[in-house]
Coordinates of C-alpha atoms and ligand atoms in Angstrom, one line a residue:
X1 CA 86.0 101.6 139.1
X2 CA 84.1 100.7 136.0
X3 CA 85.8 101.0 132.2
X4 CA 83.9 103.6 130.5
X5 CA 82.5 100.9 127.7
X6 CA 83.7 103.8 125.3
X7 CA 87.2 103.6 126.3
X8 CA 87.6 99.5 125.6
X9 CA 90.9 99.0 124.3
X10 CA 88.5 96.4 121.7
X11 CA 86.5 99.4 120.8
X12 CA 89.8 101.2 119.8
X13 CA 90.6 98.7 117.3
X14 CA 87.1 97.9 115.3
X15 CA 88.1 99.3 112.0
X16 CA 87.4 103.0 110.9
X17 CA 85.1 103.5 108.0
X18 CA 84.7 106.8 106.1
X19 CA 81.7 109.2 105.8
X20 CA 79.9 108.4 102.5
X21 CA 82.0 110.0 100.1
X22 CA 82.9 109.7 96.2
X23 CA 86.5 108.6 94.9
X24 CA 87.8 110.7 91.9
X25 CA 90.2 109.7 89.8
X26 CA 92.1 111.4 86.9
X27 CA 94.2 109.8 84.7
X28 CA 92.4 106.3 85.4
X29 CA 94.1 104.6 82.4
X30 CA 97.5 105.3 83.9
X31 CA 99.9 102.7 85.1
X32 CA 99.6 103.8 88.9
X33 CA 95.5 103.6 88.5
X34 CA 95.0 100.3 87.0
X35 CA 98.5 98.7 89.6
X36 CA 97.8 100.0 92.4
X37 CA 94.6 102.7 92.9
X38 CA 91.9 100.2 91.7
X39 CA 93.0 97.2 93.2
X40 CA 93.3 99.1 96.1
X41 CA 89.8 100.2 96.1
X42 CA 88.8 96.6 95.8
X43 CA 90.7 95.9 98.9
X44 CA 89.5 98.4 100.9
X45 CA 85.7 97.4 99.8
X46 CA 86.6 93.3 100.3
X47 CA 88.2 94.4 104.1
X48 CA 84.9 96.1 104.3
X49 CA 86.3 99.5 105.0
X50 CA 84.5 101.5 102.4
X51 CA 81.0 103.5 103.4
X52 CA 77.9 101.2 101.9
X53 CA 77.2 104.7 100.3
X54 CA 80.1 104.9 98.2
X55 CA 81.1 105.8 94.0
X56 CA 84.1 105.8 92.1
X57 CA 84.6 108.0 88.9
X58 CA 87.0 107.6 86.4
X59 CA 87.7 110.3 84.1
X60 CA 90.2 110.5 81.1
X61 CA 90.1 111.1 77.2
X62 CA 89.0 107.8 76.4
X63 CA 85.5 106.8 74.4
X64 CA 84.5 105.0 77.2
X65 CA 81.0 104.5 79.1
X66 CA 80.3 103.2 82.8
X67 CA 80.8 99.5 81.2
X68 CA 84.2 99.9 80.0
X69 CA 85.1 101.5 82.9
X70 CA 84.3 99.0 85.0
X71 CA 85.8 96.1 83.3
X72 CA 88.9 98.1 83.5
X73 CA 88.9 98.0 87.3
X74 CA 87.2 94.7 87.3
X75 CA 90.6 93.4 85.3
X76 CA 93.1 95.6 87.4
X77 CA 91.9 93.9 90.7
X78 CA 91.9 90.7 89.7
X79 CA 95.4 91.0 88.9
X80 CA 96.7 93.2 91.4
X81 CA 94.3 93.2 94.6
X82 CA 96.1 92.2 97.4
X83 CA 93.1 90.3 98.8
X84 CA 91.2 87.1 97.5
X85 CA 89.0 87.9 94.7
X86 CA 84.8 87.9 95.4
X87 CA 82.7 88.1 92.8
X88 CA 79.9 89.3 95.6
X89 CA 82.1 92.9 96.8
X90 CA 82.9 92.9 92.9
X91 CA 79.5 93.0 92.1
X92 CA 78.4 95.3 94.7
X93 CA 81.5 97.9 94.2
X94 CA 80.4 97.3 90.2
X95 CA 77.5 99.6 90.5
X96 CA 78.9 102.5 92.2
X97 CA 81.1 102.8 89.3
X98 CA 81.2 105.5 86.7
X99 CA 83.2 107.4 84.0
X100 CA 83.1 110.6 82.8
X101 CA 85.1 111.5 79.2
X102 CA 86.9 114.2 78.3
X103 CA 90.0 116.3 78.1
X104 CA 91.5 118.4 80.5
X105 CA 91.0 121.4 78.7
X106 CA 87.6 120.6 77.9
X107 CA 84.7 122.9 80.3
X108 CA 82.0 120.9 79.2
X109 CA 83.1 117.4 80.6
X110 CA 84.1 119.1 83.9
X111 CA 80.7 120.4 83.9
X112 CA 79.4 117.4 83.5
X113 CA 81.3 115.7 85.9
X114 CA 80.3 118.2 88.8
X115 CA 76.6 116.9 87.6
X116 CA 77.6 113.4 88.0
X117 CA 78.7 114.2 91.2
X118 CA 75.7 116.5 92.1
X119 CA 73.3 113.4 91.0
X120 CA 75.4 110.7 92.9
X121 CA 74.6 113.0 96.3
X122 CA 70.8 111.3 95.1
X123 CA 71.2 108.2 93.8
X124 CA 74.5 107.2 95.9
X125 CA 73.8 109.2 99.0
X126 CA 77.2 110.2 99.2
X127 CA 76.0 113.7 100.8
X128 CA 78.2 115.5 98.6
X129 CA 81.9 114.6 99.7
X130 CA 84.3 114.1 97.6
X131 CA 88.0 112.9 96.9
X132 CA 89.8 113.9 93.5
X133 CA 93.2 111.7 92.9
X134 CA 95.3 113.4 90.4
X135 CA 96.9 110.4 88.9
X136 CA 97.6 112.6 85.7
X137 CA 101.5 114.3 84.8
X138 CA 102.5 117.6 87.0
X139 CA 102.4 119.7 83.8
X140 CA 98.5 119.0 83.4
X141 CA 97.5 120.1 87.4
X142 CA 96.6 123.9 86.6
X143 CA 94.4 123.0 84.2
X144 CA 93.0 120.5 85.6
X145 CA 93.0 122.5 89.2
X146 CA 91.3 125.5 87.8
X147 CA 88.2 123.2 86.1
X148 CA 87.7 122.5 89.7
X149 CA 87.8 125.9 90.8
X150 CA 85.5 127.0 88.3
X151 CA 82.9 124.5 88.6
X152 CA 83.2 124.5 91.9
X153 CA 84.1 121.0 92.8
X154 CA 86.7 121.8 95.3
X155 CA 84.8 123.9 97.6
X156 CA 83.8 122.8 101.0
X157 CA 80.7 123.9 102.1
X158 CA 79.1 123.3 105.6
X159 CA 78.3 119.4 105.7
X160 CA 80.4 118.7 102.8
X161 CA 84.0 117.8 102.6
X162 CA 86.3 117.9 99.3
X163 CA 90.0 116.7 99.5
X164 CA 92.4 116.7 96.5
X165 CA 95.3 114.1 96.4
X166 CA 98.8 114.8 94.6
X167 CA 101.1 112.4 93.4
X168 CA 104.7 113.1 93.4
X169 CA 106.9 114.4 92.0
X170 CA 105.8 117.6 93.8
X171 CA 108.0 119.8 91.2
X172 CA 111.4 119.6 90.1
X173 CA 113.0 122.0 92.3
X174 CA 112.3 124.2 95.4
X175 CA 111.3 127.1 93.2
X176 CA 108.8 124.8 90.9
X177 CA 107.5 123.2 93.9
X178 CA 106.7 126.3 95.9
X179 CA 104.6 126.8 92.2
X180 CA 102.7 124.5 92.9
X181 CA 102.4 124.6 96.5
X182 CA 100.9 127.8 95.7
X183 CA 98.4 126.8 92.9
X184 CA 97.5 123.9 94.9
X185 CA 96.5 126.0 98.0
X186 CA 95.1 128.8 96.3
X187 CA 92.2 125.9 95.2
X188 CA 91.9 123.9 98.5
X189 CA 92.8 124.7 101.7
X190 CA 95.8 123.1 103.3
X191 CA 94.6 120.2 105.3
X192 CA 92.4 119.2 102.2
X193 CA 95.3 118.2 100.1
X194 CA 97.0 114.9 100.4
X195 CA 100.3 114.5 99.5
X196 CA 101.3 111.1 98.3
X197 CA 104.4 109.5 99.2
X198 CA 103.7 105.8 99.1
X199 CA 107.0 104.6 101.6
X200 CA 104.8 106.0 104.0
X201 CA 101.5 104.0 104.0
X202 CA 104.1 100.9 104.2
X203 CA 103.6 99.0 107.6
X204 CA 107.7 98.6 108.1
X205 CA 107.7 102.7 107.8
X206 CA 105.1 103.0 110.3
X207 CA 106.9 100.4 112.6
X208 CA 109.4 102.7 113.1
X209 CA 108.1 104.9 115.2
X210 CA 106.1 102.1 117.2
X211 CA 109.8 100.5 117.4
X212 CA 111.3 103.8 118.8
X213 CA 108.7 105.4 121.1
X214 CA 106.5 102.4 121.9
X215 CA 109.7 101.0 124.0
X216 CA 112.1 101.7 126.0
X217 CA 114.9 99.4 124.8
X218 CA 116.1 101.1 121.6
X219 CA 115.9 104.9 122.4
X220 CA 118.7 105.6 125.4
X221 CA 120.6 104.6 122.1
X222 CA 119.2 106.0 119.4
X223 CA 121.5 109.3 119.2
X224 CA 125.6 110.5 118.3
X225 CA 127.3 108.7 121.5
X226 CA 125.9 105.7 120.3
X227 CA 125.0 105.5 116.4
X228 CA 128.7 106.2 114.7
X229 CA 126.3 106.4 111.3
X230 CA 123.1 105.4 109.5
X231 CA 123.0 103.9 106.3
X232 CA 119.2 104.1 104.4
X233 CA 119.3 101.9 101.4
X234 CA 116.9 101.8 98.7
X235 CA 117.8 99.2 96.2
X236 CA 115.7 98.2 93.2
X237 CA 116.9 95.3 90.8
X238 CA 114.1 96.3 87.7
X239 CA 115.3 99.3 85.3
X240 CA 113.1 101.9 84.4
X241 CA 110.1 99.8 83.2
X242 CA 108.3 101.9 80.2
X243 CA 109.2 104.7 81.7
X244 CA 111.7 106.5 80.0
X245 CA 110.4 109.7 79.5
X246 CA 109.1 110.8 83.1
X247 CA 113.1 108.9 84.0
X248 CA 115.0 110.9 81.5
X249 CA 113.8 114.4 82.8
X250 CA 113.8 113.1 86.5
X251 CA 116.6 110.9 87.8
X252 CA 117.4 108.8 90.6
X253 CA 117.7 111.8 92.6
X254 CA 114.4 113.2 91.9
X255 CA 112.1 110.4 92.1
X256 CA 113.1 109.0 95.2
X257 CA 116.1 110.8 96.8
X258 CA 113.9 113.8 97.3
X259 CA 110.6 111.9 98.4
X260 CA 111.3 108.2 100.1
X261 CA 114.7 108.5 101.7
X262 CA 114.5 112.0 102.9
X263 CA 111.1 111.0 104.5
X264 CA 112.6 107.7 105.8
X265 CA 115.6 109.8 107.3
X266 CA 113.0 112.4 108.7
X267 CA 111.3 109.3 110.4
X268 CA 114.9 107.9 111.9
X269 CA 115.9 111.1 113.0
X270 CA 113.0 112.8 114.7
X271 CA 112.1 113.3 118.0
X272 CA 109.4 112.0 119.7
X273 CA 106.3 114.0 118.6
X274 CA 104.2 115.4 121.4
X275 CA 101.4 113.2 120.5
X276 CA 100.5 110.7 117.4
X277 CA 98.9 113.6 115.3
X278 CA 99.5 114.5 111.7
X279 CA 100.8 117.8 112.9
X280 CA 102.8 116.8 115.8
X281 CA 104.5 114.3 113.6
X282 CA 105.0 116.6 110.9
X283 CA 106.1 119.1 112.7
X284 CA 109.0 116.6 114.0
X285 CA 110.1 115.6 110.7
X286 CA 110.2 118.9 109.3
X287 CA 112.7 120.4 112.0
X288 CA 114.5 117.2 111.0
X289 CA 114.6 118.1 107.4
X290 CA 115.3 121.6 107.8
X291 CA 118.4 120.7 110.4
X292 CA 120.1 118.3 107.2
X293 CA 123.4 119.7 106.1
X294 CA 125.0 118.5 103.2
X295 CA 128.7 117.6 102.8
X296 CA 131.1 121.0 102.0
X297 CA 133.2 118.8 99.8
X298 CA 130.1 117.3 97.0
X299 CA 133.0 115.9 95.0
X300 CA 133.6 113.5 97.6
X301 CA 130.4 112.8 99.3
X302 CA 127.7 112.9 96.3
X303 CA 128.2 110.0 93.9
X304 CA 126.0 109.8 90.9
X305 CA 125.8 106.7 88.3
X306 CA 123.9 105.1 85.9
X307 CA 123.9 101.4 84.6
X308 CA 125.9 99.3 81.7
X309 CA 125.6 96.7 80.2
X310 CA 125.4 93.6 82.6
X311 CA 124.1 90.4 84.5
X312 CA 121.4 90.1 86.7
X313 CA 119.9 86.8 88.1
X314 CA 121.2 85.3 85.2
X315 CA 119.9 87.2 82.8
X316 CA 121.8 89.7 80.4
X317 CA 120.4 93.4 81.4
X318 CA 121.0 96.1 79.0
X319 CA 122.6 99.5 80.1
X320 CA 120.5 102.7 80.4
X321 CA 121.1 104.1 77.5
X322 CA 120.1 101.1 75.4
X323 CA 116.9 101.1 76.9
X324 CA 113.7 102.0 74.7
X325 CA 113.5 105.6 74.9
X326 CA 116.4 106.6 76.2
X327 CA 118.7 109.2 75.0
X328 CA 121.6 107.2 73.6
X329 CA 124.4 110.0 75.0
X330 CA 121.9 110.5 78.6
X331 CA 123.3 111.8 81.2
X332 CA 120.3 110.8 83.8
X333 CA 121.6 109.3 86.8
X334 CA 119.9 106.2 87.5
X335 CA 122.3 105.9 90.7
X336 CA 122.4 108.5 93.6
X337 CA 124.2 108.4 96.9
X338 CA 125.0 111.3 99.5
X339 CA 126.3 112.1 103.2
X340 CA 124.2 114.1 104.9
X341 CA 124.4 115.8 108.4
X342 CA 121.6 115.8 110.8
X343 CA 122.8 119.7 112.7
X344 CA 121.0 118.8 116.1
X345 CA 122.5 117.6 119.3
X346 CA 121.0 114.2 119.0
X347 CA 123.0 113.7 115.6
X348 CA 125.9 116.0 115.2
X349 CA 128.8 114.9 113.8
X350 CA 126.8 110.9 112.9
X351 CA 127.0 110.5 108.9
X352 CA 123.7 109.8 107.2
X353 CA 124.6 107.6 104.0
X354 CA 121.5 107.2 101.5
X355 CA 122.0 105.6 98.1
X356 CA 119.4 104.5 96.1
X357 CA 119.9 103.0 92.2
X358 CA 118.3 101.0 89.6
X359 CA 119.4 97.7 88.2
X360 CA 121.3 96.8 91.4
X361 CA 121.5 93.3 92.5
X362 CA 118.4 92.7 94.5
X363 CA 115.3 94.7 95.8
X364 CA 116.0 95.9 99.5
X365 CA 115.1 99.2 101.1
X366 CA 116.3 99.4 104.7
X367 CA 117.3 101.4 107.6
X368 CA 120.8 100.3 109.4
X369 CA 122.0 102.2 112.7
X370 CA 125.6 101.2 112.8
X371 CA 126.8 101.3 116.6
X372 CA 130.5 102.7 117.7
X373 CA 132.2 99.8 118.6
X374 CA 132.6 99.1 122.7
X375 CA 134.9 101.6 124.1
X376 CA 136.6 98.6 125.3
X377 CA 137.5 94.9 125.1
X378 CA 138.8 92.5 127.7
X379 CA 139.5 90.0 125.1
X380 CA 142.5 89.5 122.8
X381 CA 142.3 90.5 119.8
X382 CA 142.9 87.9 118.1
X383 CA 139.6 86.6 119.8
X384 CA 137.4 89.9 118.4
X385 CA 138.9 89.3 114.7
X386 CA 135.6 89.0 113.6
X387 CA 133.1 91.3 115.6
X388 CA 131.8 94.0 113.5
X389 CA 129.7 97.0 114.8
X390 CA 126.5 96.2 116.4
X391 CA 123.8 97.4 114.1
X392 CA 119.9 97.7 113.9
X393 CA 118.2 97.1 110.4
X394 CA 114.9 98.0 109.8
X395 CA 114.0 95.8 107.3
X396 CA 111.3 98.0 105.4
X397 CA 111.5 95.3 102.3
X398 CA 111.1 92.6 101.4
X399 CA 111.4 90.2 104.5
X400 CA 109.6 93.4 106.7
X401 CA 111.0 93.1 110.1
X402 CA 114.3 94.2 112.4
X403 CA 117.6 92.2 112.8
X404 CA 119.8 93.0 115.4
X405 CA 123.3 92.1 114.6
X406 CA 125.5 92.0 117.8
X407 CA 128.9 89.6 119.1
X408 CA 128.2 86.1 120.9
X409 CA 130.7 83.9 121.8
X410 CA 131.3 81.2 119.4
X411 CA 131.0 78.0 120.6
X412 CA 133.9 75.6 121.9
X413 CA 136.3 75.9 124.7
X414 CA 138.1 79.1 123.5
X415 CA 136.7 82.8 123.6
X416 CA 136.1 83.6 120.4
X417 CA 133.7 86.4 119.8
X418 CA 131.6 86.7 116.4
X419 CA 128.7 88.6 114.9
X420 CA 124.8 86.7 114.9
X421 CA 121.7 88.0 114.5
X422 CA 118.9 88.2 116.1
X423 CA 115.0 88.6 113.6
X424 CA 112.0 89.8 114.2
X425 CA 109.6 88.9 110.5
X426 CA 106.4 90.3 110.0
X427 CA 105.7 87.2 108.8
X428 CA 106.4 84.8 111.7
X429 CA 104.8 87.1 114.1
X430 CA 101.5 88.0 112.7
X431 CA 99.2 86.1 111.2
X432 CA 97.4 88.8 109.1
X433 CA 99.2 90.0 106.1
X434 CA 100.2 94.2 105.8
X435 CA 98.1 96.1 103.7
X436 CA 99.2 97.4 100.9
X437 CA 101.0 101.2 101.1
X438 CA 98.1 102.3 98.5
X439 CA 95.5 101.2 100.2
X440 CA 96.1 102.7 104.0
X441 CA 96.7 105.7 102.0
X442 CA 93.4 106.0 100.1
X443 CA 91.5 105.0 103.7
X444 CA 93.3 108.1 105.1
X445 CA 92.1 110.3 102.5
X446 CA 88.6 109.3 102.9
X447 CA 89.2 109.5 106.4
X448 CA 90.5 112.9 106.3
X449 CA 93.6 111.7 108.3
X450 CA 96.8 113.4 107.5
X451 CA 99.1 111.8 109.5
X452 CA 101.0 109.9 106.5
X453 CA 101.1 112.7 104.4
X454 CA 104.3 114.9 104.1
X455 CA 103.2 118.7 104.5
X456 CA 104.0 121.5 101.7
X457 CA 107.3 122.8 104.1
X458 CA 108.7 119.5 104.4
X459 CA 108.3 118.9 100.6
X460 CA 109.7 122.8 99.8
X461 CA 112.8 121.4 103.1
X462 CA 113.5 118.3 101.5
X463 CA 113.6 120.4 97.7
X464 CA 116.1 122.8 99.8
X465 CA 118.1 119.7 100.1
X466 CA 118.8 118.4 96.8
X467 CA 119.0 121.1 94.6
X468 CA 122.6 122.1 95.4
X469 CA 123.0 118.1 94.4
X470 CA 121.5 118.6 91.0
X471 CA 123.3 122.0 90.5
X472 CA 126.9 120.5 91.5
X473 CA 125.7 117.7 88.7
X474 CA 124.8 119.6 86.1
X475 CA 127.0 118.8 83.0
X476 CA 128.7 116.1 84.7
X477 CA 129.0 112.5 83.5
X478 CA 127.1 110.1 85.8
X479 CA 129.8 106.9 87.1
X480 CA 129.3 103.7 85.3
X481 CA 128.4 101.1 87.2
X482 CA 127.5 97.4 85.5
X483 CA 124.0 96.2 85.7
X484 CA 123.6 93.8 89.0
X485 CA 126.6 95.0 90.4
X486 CA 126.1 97.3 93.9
X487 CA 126.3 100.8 92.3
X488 CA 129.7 102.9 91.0
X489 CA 133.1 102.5 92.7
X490 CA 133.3 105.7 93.7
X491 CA 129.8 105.2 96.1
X492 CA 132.6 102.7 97.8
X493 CA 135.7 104.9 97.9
X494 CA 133.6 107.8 99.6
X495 CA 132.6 105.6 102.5
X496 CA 135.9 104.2 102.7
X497 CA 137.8 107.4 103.0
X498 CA 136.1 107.5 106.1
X499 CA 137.5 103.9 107.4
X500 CA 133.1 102.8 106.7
X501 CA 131.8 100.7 104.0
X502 CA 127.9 100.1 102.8
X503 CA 125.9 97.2 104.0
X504 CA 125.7 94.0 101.4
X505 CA 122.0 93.6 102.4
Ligands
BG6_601 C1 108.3 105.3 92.9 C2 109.4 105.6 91.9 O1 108.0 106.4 93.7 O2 108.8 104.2 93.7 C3 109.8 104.4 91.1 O3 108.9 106.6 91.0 C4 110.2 103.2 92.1 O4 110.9 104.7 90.3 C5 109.1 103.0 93.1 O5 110.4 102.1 91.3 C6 109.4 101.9 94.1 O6 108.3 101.7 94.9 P1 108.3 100.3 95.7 O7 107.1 100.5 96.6 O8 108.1 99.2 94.8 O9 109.5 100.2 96.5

C-alpha cells in the first residue's frame, strides 16, 4: 500500500502558520506587553510563524505615533526575545506596525481604530481578521468591550474572524467572574475568547499529558492504590516586583492558587480525554475541578502567610509590609497552602497539597506523585533506614524535565537499600530550546486553537474552590514566615499531622 503523501508523519510536523490576521493590543505600555507580548511577537515572526500579511496595533493613552510605537517593541525584543536578534525580521515586522491613541472612554479613537483596521484589510491584506489582547486592568474591560461592540470590531462576519484574549485575574470571586463571563460572551461568542493562563503554553505543562497518555509505563499507577499523595509546588524567590497595588487587593491565593495550580492539578488528575481537542481536554479538566473537595477542618489544612524581614541568596530581603506600596498593617497573604480532595474513584481518599509563596528560597514549580511505600520488605530494617517513598517530579521549572526517585542497593557487600534518582532534562535531550509560554499562546490565538485555554466553567469551578478559602480568611492574620525561609510553620505542622512532610525541591 502507498502512504497517502498527505498523511506523512513529516507533513504533520511543518509548522502551522496563521491566516493573515491583525494583532491588537491594549494596554501596550504595560509591563506584560513590553516582557513578554512584543518580544513574543518578534519570536514568532524570527521562527517564521507569522502570516507575510500580518499588523500589529498598539493602543493606549499615550502621545505617540507609528514611530514611537515601534521603537517601543523594537527595545522590548531586544531585551526580552527569546530568539537571536535580526535586524532583517526587525525590519520587516517594523512596517506592519502601528498605534492608535486614546482613552478607553474615548468613541472617537475606537472609531478610528476600526478605520485603521478597515484600511489594513488594503494595505496589509489582512482580509479583515483580527485578534484584540486586553493587556489593560479587569476594571477597564466593559468599557473597553462595549467600544468594540459598538464599532463593531468584534463581530464575525462570513470570511472574517475576530477573537478577543483575556488576561487573568478572571474576577475576584465566583460571583465577579460569572460578571464577566457574562459581559465577555454577550460581545463574542465563546470559542472567540481566549483565556490566558500562561502555565499552560509552558512545554513541561504540556509534557504532562504526553508523559501520561503517550506511554504505557506511568499510568497502571497513576491513581489512589498507588499515589498515597501529590504535592504541586509553586515557589518564587522575587517579592512582588512593583506590583503592590494589583498584590494588595489580590493575594497569593488569587493570583495563582486560583489559576496555575488548580490548572496544573486539573492536568495531574484528569482522565484521558477522548481525543487531543480543546474540548475533549477541557471537558476532562473541568469534571476534575468540579470533583475537588476541600478539607472540613480549614483551620488545619489551609495555611496562609506572608514574609518578614529576612535573607535570601545573601542578600537582606525586606518583609512585605516594608515594601513600596504596601499597607504597613496588610493583611495580604503572600503565602497560600491547602489540602484538597479529588471525589472520583481514581483519587479518593489521595491528598492534594498545593502551596505556592513569594520570597521563598528558590524558584521551583513542580508536580511530585509520592508512591505508598511497598506493602512489603524482605530486608531488615535496619537495611531500609533510608528508603523514602518512590516519587515522580515533574519538573515544570527551571531544570524542565522528570526525576524518578526510587531505592537501589548501595554498593558494598551488605544490603543496604537507599533512594537515587533517575533525570530526564529538557536540556540534554533536545537540542532545540522550548518556546516561550507567551509565544505558543499568541500562535494559538491566531490559530484559533483553544486547546490551552481554560473554558468560562472551569474558571467559574476553580472560583467555586477558593472562595470558601478567602471567606474562612477574612480578618484573619496571615502566618509569618522569614524571607528565604520555605513558608510558615504551620504549612509544616499540617502535613505532619498526617505523618507527611513537603518536598525541599
Ligand atoms: C503570574 C503572577 O501569573 O505568574 C505572578 O501574577 C507570578 O505573581 C507569575 O510571579 C509567575 O510566572 P512564571 O512564569 O515566572 O512562573
Amino acid at each position: 500500500m502507498t502512504a497517502n503523501p498527505l498523511r506523512d508523519p513529516r507533513d504533520r510536523r511543518l509548522p502551522r502558520v496563521p491566516e493573515p490576521c491583525a494583532l491588537v493590543v491594549f494596554g501596550i505600555t504595560g509591563d506584560l506587553a513590553r516582557k513578554k507580548l512584543l518580544p513574543a511577537v518578534y519570536d514568532l515572526a524570527n521562527r517564521g510563524l507569522l502570516p507575510t500579511n500580518f499588523a500589529l496595533l498598539g493602543f493606549a493613552r499615550r502621545d505617540w505615533g507609528d514611530t514611537e510605537f515601534a521603537e517601543l517593541a523594537r527595545d522590548s525584543a531586544r531585551q526580552h526575545a527569546r530568539t537571536p536578534w535580526r535586524e532583517e525580521v526587525w525590519e520587516r515586522l517594523a512596517g506592519s506596525v502601528h498605534f492608535v491613541q486614546g482613552s478607553f472612554d474615548d468613541d472617537n479613537a475606537f472609531d478610528e481604530l476600526a478605520g485603521a483596521l478597515s484600511e489594513l484589510e488594503g494595505s496589509h491584506g489582512i482580509g479583515g481578521n483580527a485578534a484584540f489582547y486586553l493587556s489593560i486592568p479587569p476594571a477597564m474591560f466593559p468599557t473597553v468591550l462595549k467600544q468594540m461592540q459598538r464599532t463593531g470590531m468584534a463581530e464575525n462576519t462570513p470570511g472574517r474572524w475576530r477573537r478577543v484574549v483575556v488576561e487573568k485575574p478572571f474576577g475576584t470571586d465566583l460571583a465577579s467572574s460569572r460578571e464577566l463571563n457574562e459581559l465577555v460572551d454577550s460581545v463574542f461568542s465563546a470559542e472567540d475568547v481566549f483565556r490566558i493562563d500562561h502555565y499552560l503554553g509552558k512545554e513541561t505543562v504540556q509534557n504532562l499529558m504526553a508523559l501520561r497518555f503517550a506511554n504505557e509505563l506511568f499510568e497502571p499507577v497513576w491513581n489512589g492504590h498507588h499515589v498515597d499523595s501529590v504535592q504541586i509546588t509553586m515557589a518564587e524567590d522575587v517579592g512582588i516586583g512593583g506590583r503592590a497595588g494589583f498584590y494588595e487587593e489580590t493575594g497569593a491565593a488569587r493570583d495563582v492558587l486560583q489559576n496555575h495550580l488548580l490548572q496544573l492539578l486539573a492536568l495531574t488528575a484528569m482522565e484521558e480525554p477522548v481525543e487531543f481537542s480543546a474540548e475533549e481536554i477541557r471537558t476532562e479538566k473541568l469534571k476534575v475541578l468540579r470533583a475537588i473537595s476541600l478539607p472540613e477542618d480549614l483551620g488545619a489544612y489551609a495555611v496562609r502567610g506572608q514574609y518578614q524581614p529576612g535573607w535570601l541568596a545573601g542578600q537582606r530581603a525586606p518583609g512585605y509590609r516594608q515594601e513600596d506600596g504596601v499597607d504597613p498593617g496588610s493583611t495580604t497573604e503572600t503565602y497560600a497552602a491547602v489540602r484538597l480532595g479529588v471525589e472520583t474513584r481514581r483519587w479518593a481518599g489521595v491528598p492534594f497539597y498545593l502551596r505556592t509563596g513569594k520570597r521563598l528560597p528558590r524558584r521551583v514549580t513542580e508536580i511530585a506523585l509520592v508512591f505508598k511505600r511497598a506493602p512489603h520488605l524482605p530486608f531488615a530494617d535496619t537495611d531500609t533506614q533510608e528508603l523514602g517513598n518512590n516519587q515522580l517530579v515533574v519538573r515544570v521549572q527551571p531544570d524542565e524535565g522528570v526525576t524518578l526517585k526510587f531505592g537501589s542497593k548501595v554498593p558494598g557487600s551488605v544490603m543496604e537499600v537507599r533512594d537515587v534518582s533517575m533525570d530526564f532534562l529538557y536540556g540534554e535531550q533536545f537540542t532545540e530550546s522550548s518556546p516561550e509560554a507567551y509565544e505558543r499562546l499568541l500562535l494559538d490565538v491566531l490559530l484559533g486553537d483553544a486547546t490551552l485555554f481554560p473554558r468560562n466553567a472551569e474558571v467559574e469551578a476553580s472560583w467555586a474552590v477558593i472562595d470558601p478559602l478567602e471567606e474562612f480568611w477574612r480578618d484573619t492574620e496571615p502566618q509569618p514566615y522569614r524571607a528565604g525561609e520555605w513558608g510558615p510553620r504551620a504549612a509544616d505542622e499540617m502535613l505532619a499531622a498526617e505523618g507527611r512532610r513537603w518536598r525541599r525541591p
